[in-house]
Tab-separated table of C-alpha atoms in Angstrom:
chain	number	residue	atom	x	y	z
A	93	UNK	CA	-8.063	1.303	5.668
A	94	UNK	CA	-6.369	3.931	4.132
A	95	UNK	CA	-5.415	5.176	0.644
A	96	UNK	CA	-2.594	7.389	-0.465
A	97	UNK	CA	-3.154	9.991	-3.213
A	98	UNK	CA	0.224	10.852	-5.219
A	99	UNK	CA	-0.703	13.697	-6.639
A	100	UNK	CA	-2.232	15.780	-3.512
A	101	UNK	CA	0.435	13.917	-0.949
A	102	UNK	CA	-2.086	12.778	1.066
A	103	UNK	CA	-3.455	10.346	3.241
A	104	UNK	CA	-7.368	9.581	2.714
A	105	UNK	CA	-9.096	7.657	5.233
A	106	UNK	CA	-11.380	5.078	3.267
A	107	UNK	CA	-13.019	2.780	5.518
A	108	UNK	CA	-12.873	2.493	9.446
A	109	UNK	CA	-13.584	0.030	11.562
A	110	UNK	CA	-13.640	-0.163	15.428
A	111	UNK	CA	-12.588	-3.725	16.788
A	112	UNK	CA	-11.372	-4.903	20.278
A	113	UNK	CA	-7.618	-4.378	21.363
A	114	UNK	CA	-7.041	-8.034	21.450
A	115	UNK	CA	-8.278	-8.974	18.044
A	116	UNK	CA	-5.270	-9.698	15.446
A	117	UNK	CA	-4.381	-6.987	13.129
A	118	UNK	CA	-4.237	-9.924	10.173
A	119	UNK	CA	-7.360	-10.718	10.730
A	120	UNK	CA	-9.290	-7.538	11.310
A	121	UNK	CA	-7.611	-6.084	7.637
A	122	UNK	CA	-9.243	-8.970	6.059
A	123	UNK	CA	-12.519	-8.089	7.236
A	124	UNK	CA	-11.989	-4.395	6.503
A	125	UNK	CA	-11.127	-5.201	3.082
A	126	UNK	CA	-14.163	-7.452	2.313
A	127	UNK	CA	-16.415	-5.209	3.411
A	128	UNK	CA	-14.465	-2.421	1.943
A	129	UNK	CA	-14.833	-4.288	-1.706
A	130	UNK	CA	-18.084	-4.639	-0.851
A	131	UNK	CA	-19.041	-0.898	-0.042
A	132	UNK	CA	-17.025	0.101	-3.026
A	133	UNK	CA	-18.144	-1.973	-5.485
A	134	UNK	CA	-16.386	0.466	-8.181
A	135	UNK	CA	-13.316	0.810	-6.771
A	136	UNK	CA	-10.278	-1.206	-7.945
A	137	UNK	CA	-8.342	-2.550	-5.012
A	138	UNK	CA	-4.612	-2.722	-7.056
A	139	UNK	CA	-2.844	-3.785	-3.959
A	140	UNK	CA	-2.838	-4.423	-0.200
A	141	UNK	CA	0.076	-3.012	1.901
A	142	UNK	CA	0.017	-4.499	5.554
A	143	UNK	CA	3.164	-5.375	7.557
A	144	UNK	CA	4.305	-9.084	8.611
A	145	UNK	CA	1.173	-9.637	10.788
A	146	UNK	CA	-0.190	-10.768	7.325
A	147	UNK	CA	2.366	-12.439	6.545
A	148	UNK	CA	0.234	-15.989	6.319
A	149	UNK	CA	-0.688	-18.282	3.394
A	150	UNK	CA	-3.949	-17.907	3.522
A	151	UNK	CA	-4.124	-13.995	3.122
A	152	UNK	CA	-1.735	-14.709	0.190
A	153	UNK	CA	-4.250	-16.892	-1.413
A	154	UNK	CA	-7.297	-14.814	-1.093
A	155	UNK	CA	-5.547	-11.526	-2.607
A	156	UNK	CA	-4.580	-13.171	-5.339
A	157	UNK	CA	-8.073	-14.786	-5.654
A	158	UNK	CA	-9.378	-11.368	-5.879
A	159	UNK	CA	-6.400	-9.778	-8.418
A	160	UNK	CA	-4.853	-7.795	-5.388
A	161	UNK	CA	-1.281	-7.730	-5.191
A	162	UNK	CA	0.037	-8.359	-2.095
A	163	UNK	CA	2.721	-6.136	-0.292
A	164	UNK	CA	4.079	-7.541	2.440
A	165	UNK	CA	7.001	-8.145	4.469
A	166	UNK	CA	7.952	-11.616	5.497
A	167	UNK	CA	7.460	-12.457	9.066
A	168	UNK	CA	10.279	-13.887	11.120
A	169	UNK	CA	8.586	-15.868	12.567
A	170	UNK	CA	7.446	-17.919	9.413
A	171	UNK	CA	11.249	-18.090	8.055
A	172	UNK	CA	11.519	-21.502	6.433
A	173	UNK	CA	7.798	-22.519	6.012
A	174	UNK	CA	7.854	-22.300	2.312
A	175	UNK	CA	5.414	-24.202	-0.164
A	176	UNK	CA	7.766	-24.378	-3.182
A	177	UNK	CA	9.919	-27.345	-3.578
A	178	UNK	CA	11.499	-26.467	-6.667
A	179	UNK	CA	14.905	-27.444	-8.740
A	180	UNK	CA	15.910	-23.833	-9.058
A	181	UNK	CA	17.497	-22.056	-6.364
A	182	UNK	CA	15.329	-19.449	-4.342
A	183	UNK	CA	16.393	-16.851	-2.115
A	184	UNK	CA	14.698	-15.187	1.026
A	185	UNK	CA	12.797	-13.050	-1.336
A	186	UNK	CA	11.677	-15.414	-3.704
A	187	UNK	CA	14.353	-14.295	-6.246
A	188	UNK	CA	15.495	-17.325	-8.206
A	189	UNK	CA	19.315	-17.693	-8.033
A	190	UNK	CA	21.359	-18.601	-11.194
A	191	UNK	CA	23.981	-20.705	-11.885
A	192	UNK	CA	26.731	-18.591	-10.305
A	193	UNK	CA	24.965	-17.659	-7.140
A	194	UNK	CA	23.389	-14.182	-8.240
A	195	UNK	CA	19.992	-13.137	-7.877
A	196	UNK	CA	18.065	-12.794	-11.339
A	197	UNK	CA	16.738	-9.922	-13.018
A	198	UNK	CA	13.368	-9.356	-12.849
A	199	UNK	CA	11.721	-8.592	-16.332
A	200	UNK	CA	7.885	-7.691	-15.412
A	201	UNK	CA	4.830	-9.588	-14.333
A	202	UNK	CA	2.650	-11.575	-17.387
A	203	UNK	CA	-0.658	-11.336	-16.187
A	204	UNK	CA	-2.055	-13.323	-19.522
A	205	UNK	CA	-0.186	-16.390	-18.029
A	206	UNK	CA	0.044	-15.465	-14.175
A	207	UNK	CA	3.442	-15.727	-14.054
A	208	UNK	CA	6.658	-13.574	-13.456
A	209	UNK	CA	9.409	-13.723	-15.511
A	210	UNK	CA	13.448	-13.376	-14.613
A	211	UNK	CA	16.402	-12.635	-17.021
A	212	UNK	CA	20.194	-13.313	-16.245
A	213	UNK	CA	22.189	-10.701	-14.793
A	214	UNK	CA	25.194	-10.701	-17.374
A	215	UNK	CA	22.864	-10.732	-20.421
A	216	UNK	CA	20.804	-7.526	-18.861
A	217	UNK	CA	24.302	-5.891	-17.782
A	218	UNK	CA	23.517	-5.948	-13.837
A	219	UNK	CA	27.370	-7.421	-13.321
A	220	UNK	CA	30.054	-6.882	-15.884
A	221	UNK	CA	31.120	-10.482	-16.493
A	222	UNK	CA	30.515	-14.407	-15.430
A	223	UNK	CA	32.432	-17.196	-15.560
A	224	UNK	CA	28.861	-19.265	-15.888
A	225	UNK	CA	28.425	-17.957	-18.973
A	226	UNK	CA	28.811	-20.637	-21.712
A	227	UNK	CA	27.569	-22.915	-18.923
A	228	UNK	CA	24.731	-21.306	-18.304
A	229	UNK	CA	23.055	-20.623	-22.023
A	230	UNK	CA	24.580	-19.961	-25.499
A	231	UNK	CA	21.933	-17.290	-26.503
A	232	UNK	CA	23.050	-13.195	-25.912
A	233	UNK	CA	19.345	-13.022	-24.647
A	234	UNK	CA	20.872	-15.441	-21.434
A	235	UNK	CA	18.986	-17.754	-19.437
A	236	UNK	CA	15.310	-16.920	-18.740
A	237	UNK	CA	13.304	-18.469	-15.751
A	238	UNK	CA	9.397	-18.381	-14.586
A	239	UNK	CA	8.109	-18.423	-11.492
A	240	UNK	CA	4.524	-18.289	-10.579
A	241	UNK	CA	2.455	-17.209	-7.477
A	242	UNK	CA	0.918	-20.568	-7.474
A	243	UNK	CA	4.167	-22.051	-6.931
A	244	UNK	CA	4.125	-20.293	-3.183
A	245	UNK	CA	1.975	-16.835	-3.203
A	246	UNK	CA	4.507	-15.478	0.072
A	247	UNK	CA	7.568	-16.167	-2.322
A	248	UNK	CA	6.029	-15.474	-5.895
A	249	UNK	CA	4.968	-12.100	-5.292
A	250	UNK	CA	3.620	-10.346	-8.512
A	251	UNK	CA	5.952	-7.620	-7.376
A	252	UNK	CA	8.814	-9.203	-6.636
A	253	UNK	CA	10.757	-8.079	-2.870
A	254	UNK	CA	13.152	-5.992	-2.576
A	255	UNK	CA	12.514	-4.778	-6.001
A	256	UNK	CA	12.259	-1.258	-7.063
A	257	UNK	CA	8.568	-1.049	-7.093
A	258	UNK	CA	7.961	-2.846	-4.261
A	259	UNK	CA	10.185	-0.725	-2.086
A	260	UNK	CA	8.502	2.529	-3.434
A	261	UNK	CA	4.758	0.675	-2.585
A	262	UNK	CA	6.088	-0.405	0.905
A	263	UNK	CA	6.698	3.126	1.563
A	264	UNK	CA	3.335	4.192	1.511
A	265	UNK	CA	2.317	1.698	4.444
A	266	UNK	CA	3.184	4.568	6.639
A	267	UNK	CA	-0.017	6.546	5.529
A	268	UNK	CA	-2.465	4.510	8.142
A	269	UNK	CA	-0.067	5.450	10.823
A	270	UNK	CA	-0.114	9.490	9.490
A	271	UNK	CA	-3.938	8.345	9.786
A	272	UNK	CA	-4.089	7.375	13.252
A	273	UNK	CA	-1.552	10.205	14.495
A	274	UNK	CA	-3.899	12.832	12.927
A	275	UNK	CA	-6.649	10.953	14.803
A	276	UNK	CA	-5.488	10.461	17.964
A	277	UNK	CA	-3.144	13.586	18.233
A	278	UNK	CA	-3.606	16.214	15.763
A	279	UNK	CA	-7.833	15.912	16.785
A	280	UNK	CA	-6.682	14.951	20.228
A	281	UNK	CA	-9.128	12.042	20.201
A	282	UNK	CA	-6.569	9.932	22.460
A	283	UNK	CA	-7.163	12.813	24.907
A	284	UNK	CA	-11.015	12.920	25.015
A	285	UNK	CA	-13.281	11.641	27.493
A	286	UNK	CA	-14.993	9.670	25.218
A	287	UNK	CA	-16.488	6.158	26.572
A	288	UNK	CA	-18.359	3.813	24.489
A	289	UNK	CA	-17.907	2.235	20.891
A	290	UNK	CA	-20.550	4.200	19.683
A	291	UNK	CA	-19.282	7.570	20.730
A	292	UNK	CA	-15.673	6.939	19.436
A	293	UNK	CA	-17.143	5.869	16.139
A	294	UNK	CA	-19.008	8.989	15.752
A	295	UNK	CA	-15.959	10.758	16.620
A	296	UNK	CA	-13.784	9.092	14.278
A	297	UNK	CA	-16.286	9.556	11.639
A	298	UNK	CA	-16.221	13.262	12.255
A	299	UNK	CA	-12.321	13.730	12.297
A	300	UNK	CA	-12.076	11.417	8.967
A	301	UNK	CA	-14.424	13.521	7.605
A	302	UNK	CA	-12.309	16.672	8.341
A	303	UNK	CA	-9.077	14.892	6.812
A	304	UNK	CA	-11.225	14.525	3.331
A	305	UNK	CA	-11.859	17.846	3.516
A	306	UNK	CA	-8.482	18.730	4.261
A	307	UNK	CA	-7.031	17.154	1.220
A	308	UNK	CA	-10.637	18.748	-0.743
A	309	UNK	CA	-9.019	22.829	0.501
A	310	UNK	CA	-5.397	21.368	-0.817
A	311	UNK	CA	-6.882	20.229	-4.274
A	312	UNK	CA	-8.769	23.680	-4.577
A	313	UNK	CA	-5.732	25.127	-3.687
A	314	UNK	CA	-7.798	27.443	-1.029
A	315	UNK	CA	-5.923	29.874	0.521
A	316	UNK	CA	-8.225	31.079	4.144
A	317	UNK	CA	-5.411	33.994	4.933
A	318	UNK	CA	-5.497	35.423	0.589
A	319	UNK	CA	-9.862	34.820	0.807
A	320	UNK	CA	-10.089	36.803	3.961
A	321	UNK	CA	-7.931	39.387	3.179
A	322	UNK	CA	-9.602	40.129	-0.281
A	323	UNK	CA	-13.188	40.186	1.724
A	324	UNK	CA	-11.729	43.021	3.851
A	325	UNK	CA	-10.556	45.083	0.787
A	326	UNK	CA	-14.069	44.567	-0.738
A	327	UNK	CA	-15.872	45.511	2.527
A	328	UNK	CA	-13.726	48.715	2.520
A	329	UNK	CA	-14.363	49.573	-0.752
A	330	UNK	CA	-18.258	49.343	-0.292
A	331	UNK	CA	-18.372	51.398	2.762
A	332	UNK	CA	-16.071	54.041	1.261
A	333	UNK	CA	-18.619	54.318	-1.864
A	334	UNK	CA	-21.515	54.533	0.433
A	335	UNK	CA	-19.695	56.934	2.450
């Protein structure tokens, strides 16, 4: 598990976990995370950013039991096997569709009332005109509609898909795979002769540990080359007093 600090650009290594090659990846980040929760017991886990492997109801259900927000892309695989059965038209990313076929607005997340809320796209100037209009609703506000994670937690994501936000989140995925190439390549750990899970632990351990210090040096803004070169000058200047 892995968590992405804005301000430093970095990727921090938070908790590892060694696990057989044929164990599924949606069910090993599960585990990760409980115990994770569990070992941090003052962190607050905001959201969980996996790919479509956990893509699955049930992974849905228990993020939103513990008030994580779920990014994830939808599997494939799973196209079709939706829980809501609705009157209002739904698209493949749980957008609700208005009257003349466009996808809604989406106007922020009520967490008071667990719900997200959608505004038409004439009324919040997304198209320039519709011919729905005095079908649709007589107020300037335009029509407004609700949807909530309960109705199906894959569709009713708290951030909606394909918005904004959930594009720039989806982006940071990447950072366990900057993880595992700094692991395996950068500390040539795919190249060692290392046999046995407790050896590779230790190992990992070690190289994590160097990452955190990494991004420690960048914070500090430590420069090795500047702090070497001022220890020379000083060592000169001693040596030509005590001359």
């Amino acid at each position: 598990m892995v968590t992405y600090n804005e301000e430093l650009k970095s990727d921090i290594p938070i908790y590892l976990r060694l696990v057989e090659a044929p164990r599924y990846d949606g069910v090993t980040a599960i585990v990760a995370l409980s115990e994770a929760r569990a070992l941090y017991p003052d962190f607050v886990f905001d959201k969980f950013i996996g790919d479509c492997a956990h893509d699955n109801h049930p992974t849905y259900h228990l993020l939103n039991k513990w008030n994580i927000k779920p990014i994830i892309p939808l599997n494939k695989k799973n196209k079709g096997k939706s829980q809501y059965q609705g009157t209002v038209k739904i698209n493949e990313n749980g957008i609700p569709v208005c009257m003349a076929g466009l996808p809604m607005v989406y106007n922020g997340f009520m967490k008071d009332r667990n719900r997200i809320k959608w505004r038409c796209p004439f009324a919040t100037g997304k198209v320039d005109s519709c011919n729905c209009k005095d079908k649709c609703s007589s107020s300037d506000y335009g029509r407004t509609i609700y949807t909530k994670p309960s109705f199906d937690p894959r569709l009713f994501t708290a951030i909606p898909r394909g918005s904004d936000e959930w594009k720039e989140e989806m982006r940071k995925r990447t950072s366990s795979e900057r993880v595992n190439k700094r692991l395996l390549n950068d500390y040539e750990l795919e190249l060692s002769k290392t046999r046995g899970k407790k050896r590779w632990s230790f190992w990992i351990m070690i190289h994590s540990i160097n990452i955190h210090l990494d991004a420690r040096l960048k914070k500090s803004k430590f420069n090795f080359i500047s702090s070497f070169l001022i220890f020379i000058a000083k060592s000169l200047l001693f040596f030509v007093f005590n001359f």
